[in-house]
mmCIF file of C-alpha atoms in Angstrom:
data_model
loop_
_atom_site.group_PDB
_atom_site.id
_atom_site.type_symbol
_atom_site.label_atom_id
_atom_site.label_comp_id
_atom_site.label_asym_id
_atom_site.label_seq_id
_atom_site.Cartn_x
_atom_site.Cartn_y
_atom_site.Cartn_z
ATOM 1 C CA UNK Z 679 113.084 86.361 76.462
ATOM 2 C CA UNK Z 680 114.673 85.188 79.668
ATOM 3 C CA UNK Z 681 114.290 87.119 82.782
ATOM 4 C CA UNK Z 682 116.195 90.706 82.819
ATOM 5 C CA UNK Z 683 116.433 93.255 85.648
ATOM 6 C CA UNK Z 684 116.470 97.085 84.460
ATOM 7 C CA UNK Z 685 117.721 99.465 87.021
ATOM 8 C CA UNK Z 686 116.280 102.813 86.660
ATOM 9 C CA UNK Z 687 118.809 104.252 88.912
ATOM 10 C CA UNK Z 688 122.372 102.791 90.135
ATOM 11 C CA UNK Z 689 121.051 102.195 93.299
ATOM 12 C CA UNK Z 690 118.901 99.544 92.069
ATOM 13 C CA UNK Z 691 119.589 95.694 92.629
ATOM 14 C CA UNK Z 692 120.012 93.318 90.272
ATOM 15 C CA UNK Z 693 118.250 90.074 90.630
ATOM 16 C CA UNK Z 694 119.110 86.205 89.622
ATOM 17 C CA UNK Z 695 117.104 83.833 87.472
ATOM 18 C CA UNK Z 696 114.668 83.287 90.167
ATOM 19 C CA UNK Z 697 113.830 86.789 90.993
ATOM 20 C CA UNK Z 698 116.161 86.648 94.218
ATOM 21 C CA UNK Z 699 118.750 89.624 94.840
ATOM 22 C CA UNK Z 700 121.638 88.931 93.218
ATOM 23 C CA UNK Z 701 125.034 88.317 95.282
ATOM 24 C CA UNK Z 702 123.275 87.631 98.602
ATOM 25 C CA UNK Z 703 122.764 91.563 99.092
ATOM 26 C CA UNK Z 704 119.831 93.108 100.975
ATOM 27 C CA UNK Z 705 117.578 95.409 98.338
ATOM 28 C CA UNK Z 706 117.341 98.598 99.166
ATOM 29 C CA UNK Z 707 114.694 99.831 100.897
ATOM 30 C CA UNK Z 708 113.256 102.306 98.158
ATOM 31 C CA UNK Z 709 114.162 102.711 94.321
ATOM 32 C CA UNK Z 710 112.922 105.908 92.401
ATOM 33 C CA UNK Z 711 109.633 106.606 94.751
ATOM 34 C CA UNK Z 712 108.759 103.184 95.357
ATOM 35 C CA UNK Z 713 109.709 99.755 97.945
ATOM 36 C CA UNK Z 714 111.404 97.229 96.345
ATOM 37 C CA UNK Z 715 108.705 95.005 96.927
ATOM 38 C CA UNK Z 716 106.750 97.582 94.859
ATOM 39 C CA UNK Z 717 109.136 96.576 91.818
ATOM 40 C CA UNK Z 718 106.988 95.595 88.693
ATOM 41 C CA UNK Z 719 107.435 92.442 87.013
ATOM 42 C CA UNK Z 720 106.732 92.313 83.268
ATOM 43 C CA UNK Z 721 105.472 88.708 82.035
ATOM 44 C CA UNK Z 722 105.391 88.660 78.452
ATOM 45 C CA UNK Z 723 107.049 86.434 75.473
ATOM 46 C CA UNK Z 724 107.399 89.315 73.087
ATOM 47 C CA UNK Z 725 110.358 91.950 73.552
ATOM 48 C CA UNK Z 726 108.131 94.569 71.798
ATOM 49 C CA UNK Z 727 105.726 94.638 74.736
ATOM 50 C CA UNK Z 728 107.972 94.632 77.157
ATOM 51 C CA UNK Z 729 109.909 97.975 75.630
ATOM 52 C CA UNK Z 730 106.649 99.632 75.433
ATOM 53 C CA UNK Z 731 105.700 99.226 78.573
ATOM 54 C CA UNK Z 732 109.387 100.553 80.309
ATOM 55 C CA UNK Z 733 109.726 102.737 77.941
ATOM 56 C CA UNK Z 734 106.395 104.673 78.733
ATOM 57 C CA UNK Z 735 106.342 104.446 82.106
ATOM 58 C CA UNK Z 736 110.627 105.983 81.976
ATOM 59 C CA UNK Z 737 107.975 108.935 80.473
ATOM 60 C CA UNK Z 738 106.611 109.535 84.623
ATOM 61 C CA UNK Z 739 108.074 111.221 86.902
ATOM 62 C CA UNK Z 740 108.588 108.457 89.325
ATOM 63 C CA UNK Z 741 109.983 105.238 87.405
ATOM 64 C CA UNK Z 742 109.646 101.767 89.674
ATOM 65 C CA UNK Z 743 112.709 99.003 89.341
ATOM 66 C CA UNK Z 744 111.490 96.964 86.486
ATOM 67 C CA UNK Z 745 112.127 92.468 86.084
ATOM 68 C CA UNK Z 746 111.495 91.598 82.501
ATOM 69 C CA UNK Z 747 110.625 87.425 82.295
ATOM 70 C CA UNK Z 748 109.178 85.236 79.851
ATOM 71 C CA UNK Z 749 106.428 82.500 80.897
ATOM 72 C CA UNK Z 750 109.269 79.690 80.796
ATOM 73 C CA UNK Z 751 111.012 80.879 84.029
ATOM 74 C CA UNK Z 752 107.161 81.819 86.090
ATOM 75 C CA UNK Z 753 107.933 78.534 87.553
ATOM 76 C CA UNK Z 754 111.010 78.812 89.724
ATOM 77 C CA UNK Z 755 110.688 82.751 90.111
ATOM 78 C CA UNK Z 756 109.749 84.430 93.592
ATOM 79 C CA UNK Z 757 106.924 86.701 92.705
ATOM 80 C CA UNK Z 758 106.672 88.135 96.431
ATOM 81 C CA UNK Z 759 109.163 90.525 95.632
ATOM 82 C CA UNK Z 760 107.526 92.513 92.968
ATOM 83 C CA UNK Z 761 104.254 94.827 93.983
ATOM 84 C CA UNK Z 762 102.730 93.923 90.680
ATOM 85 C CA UNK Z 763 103.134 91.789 87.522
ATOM 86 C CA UNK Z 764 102.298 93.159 84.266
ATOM 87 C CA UNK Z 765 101.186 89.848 81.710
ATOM 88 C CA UNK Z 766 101.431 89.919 78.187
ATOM 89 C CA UNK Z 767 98.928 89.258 75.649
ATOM 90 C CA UNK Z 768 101.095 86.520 74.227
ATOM 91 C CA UNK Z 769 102.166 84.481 77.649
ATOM 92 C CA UNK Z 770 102.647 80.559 76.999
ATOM 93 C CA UNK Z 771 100.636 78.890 79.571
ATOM 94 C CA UNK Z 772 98.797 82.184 80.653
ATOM 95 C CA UNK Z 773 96.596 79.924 83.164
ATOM 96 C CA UNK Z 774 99.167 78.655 85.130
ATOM 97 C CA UNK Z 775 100.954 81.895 85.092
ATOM 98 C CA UNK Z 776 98.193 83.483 86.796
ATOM 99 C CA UNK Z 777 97.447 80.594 89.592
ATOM 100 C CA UNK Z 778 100.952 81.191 90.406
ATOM 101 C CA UNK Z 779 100.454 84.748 90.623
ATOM 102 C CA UNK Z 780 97.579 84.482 93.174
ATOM 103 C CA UNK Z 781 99.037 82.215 94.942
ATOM 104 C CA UNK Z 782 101.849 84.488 95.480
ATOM 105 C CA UNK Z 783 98.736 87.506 96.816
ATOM 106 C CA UNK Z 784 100.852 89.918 94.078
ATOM 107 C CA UNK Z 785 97.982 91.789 92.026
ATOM 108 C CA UNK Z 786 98.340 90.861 88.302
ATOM 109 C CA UNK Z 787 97.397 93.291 85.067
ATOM 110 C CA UNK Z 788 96.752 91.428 82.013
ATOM 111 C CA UNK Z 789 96.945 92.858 78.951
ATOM 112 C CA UNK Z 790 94.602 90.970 76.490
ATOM 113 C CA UNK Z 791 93.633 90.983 72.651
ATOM 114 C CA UNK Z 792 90.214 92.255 72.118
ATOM 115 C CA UNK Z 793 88.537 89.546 71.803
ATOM 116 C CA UNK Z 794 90.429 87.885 74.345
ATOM 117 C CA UNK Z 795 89.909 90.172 77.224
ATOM 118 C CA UNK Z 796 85.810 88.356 78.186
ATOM 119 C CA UNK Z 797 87.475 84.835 78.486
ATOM 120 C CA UNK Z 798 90.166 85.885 80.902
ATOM 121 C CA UNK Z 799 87.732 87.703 83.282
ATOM 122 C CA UNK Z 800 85.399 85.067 82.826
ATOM 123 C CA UNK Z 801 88.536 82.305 83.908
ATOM 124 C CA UNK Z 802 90.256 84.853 86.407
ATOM 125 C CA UNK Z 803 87.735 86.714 88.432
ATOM 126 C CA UNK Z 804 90.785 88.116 90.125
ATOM 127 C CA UNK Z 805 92.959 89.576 87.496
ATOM 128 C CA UNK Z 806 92.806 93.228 86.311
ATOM 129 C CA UNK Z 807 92.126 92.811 82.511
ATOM 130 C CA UNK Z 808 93.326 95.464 80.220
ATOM 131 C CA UNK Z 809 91.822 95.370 76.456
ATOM 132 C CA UNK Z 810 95.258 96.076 74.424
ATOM 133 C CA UNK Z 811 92.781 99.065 72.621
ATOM 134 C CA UNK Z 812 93.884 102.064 71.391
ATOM 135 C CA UNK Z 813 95.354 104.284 74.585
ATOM 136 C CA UNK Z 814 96.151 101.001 76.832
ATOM 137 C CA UNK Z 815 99.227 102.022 77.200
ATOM 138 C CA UNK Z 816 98.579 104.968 79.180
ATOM 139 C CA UNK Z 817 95.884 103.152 80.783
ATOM 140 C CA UNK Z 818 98.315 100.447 81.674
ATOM 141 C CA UNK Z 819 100.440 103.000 83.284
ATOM 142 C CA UNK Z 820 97.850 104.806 85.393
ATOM 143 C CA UNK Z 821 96.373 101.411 86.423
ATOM 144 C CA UNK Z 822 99.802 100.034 87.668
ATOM 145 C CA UNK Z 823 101.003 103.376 89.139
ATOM 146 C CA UNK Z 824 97.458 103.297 91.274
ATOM 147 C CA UNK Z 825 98.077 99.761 92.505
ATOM 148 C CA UNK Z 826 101.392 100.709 93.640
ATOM 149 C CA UNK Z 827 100.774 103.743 95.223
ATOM 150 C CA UNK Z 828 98.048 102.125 97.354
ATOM 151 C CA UNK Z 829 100.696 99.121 98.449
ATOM 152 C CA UNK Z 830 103.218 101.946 99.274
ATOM 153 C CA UNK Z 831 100.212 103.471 101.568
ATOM 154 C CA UNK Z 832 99.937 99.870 103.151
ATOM 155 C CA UNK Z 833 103.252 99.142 104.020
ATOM 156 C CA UNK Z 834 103.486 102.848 105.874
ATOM 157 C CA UNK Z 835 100.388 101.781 107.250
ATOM 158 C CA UNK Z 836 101.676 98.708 108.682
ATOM 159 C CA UNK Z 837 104.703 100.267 109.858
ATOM 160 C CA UNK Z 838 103.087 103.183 111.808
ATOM 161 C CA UNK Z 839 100.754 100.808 113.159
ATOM 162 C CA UNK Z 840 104.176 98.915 114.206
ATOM 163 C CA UNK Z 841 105.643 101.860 115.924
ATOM 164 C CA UNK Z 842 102.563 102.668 117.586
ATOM 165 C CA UNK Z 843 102.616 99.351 119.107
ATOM 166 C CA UNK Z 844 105.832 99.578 120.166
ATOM 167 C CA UNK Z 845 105.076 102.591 121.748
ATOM 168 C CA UNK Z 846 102.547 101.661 123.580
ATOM 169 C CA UNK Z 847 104.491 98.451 125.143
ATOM 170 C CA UNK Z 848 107.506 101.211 126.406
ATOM 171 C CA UNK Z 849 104.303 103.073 127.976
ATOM 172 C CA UNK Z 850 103.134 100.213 129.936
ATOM 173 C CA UNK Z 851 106.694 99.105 130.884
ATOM 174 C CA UNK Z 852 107.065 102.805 132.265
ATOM 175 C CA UNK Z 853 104.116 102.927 134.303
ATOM 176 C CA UNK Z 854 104.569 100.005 135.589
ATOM 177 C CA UNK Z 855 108.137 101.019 136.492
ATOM 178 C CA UNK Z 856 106.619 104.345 138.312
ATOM 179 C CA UNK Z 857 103.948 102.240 140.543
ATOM 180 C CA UNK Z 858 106.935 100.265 141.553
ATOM 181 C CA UNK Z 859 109.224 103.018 142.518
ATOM 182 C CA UNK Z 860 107.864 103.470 146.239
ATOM 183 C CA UNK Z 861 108.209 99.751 146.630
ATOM 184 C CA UNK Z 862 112.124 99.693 145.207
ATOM 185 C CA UNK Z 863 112.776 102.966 147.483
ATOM 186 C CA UNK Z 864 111.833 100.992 150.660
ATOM 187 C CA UNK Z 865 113.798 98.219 149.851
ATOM 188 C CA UNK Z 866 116.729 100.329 149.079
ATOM 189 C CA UNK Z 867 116.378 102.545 152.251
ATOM 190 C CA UNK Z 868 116.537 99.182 153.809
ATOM 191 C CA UNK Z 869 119.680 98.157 152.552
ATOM 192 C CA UNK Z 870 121.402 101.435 152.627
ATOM 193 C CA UNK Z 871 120.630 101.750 156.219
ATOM 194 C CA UNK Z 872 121.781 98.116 156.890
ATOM 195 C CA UNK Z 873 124.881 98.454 155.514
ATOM 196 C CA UNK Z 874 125.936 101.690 156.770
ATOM 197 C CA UNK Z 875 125.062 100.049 160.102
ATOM 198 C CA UNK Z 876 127.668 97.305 159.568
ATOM 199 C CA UNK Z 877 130.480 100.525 157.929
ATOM 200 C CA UNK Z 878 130.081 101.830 161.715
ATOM 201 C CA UNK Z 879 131.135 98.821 163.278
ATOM 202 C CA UNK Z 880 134.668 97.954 161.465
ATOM 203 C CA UNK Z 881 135.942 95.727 164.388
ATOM 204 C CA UNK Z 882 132.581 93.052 163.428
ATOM 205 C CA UNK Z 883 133.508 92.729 159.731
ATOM 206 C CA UNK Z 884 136.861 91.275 158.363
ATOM 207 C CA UNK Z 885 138.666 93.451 155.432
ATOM 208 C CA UNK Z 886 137.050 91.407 152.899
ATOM 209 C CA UNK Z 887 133.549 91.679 154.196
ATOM 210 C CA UNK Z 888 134.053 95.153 155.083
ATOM 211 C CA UNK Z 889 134.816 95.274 151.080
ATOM 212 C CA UNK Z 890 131.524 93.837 149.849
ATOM 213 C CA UNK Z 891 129.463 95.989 152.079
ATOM 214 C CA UNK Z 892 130.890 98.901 151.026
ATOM 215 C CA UNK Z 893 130.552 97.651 147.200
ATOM 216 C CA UNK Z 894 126.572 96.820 148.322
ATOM 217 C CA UNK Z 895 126.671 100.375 149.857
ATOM 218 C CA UNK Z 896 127.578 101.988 146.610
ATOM 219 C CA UNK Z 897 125.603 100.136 144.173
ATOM 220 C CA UNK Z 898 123.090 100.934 146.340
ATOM 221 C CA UNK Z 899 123.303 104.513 146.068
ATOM 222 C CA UNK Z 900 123.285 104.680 142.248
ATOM 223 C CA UNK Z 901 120.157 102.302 142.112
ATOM 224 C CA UNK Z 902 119.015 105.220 144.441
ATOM 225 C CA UNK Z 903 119.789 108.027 142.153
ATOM 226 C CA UNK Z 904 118.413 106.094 138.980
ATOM 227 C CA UNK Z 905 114.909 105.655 140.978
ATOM 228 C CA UNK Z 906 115.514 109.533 141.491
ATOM 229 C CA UNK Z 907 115.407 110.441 138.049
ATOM 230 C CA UNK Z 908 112.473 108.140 137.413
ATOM 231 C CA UNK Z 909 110.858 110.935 139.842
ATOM 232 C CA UNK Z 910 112.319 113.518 138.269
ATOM 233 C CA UNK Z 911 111.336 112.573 134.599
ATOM 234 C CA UNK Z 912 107.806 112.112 135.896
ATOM 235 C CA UNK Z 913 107.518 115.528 137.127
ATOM 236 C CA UNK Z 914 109.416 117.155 134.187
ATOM 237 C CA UNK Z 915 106.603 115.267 131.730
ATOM 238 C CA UNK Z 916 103.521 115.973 134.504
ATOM 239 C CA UNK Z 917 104.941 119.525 133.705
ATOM 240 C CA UNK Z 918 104.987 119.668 129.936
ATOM 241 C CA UNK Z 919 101.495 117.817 129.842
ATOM 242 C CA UNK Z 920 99.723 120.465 131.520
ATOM 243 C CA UNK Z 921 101.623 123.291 129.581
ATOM 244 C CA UNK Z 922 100.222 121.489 126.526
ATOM 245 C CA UNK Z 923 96.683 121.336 127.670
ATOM 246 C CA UNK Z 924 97.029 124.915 128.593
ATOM 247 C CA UNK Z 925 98.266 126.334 125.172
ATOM 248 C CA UNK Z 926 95.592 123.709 123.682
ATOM 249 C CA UNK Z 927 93.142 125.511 125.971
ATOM 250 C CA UNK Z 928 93.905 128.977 124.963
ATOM 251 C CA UNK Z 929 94.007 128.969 121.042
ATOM 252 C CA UNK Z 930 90.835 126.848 121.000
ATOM 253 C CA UNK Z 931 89.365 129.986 122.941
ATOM 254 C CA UNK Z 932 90.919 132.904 120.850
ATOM 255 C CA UNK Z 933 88.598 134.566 118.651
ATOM 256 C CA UNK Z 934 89.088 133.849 114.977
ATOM 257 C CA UNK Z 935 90.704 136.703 112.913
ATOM 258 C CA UNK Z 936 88.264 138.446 110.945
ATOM 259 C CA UNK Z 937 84.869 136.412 112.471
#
C-alpha cells in the first residue's frame, strides 16, 4: 500500500509521496476540528487495517485529515506534519519505523498482536501499545482522539503565550514612549520657537531657505499634535482604568441575591 491522503472535507490538502503538501500550497490551518499538524498518519502494510481504522473514526463527530502509508515509504516521509501515527500490527521493519518516529517527537500508537504487545513495550518504552483485543478499535479511537486534543490545547497554548508576549513588548515600547514625551515636547518647543523666529525676519533668509524653515515649521507642528494625542490617549485609558476598578469595586461589595 503506497502512501494515500483521504480528505474528509474539500478543504483538505493533498500531500506527495513524502508527506509534503502537494503543489507547493500552504495547508490550511484547521481541517474538521483539528490543525493540520494534528493530521493522523496510518502506518500499516495491510489495507484492511487501514479501512477500519478511517472508517470508525468517519463514525465521530469530528473526523481529522487522514495519510495512509506502508513501511516502504517511512523512510523519505516527513512525519512532523502529522499529530500522531497510528502503526499496524503487520509493519515491515516495525523497529526502524518507530526510531524514525521518535526522532521526529510525533507520539506513535501501535497496534500489536496479543502476544506481541510485551515485546514492543519492552523494545519501545515510548510507544503507546494497543493489544489488537476485542474493542481496540474503539479504544484506538479514544486513545488517538485524546492525544490530539491535548496537542490542539498546546499549540493554543503556545500561541496565547505568543500574543501575550507580544503584548507585553507594545506595553514597554508605550511607556517608554510616555516617559519620553516631556523630553520630545522641549525639543519641539525649541524648534518651533526657532523657526518662527527666523519666519519674522524674511529680509535674513533667501526664498529657498525661507522654504525649508517653513517645511521644518510644519513638520514640526504635526510631530506636536502626535505627542498631543500620546497625552490624550493616556488620559482617556487613566480614565477607563479607574472606571474599571470602580465597577470591580462595587459588584465585589453587593450583597449576593438570596444570602
Amino acid at each position: 500500500m503506497n502512501e494515500k491522503r483521504i480528505a474528509t472535507e474539500s478543504t483538505s490538502t493533498p500531500q506527495s509521496h513524502n508527506g509534503h503538501p502537494a503543489g507547493g500550497q500552504n495547508p490550511p490551518e484547521e481541517t474538521n476540528g483539528f490543525a493540520v499538524n494534528e493530521a493522523v498518519l496510518i502506518i500499516a502494510d495491510e489495507a484492511e487495517f487501514a479501512r477500519s481504522v478511517v472508517g470508525r473514526w468517519q463514525m465521530e463527530r469530528i473526523v481529522p485529515a487522514f495519510t495512509l502509508m506502508s513501511s516502504d515509504l517511512c523512510q523519505t516521509a516527513n512525519f512532523s506534519v502529522h499529530g500522531i501515527a497510528i502503526l499496524g500490527p503487520r509493519v515491515r521493519g516495525r523497529e526502524a519505523v518507530l526510531s524514525a518516529l521518535e526522532n521526529s517527537g510525533i507520539p506513535a500508537l501501535v497496534v500489536a498482536a496479543d502476544g506481541d504487545a510485551s515485546q514492543v513495550r519492552s523494545v519501545r518504552p515510548r510507544a503507546l501499545v494497543l493489544r489488537q483485543t476485542d474493542g481496540w478499535l474503539d479504544v484506538l479511537i479514544q486513545m488517538a482522539g485524546e492525544i490530539l486534543r491535548r496537542a490542539e490545547a498546546q499549540r493554543y497554548l503556545q500561541h496565547a503565550e505568543q500574543v501575550v508576549a507580544a503584548s507585553q513588548r507594545h506595553a514597554t515600547l508605550g511607556r517608554y514612549m510616555l516617559e519620553m514625551r516631556h523630553g520630545l515636547n522641549n525639543c519641539l518647543t525649541s524648534v518651533l520657537g526657532n523657526a518662527e523666529l527666523l519666519l519674522l525676519e524674511p529680509g535674513m533668509l533667501s526664498a529657498e531657505a525661507r522654504d525649508q524653515v517653513h517645511t521644518i515649521h510644519t513638520m514640526a507642528m504635526r510631530m506636536h499634535e502626535v505627542m498631543q494625542r500620546f497625552s490624550s490617549l493616556e488620559s482617556e485609558m487613566q480614565f477607563a482604568e479607574k472606571g474599571s476598578h470602580s465597577e470591580t469595586a462595587r459588584v465585589s461589595q453587593s450583597p449576593v441575591s438570596g444570602a
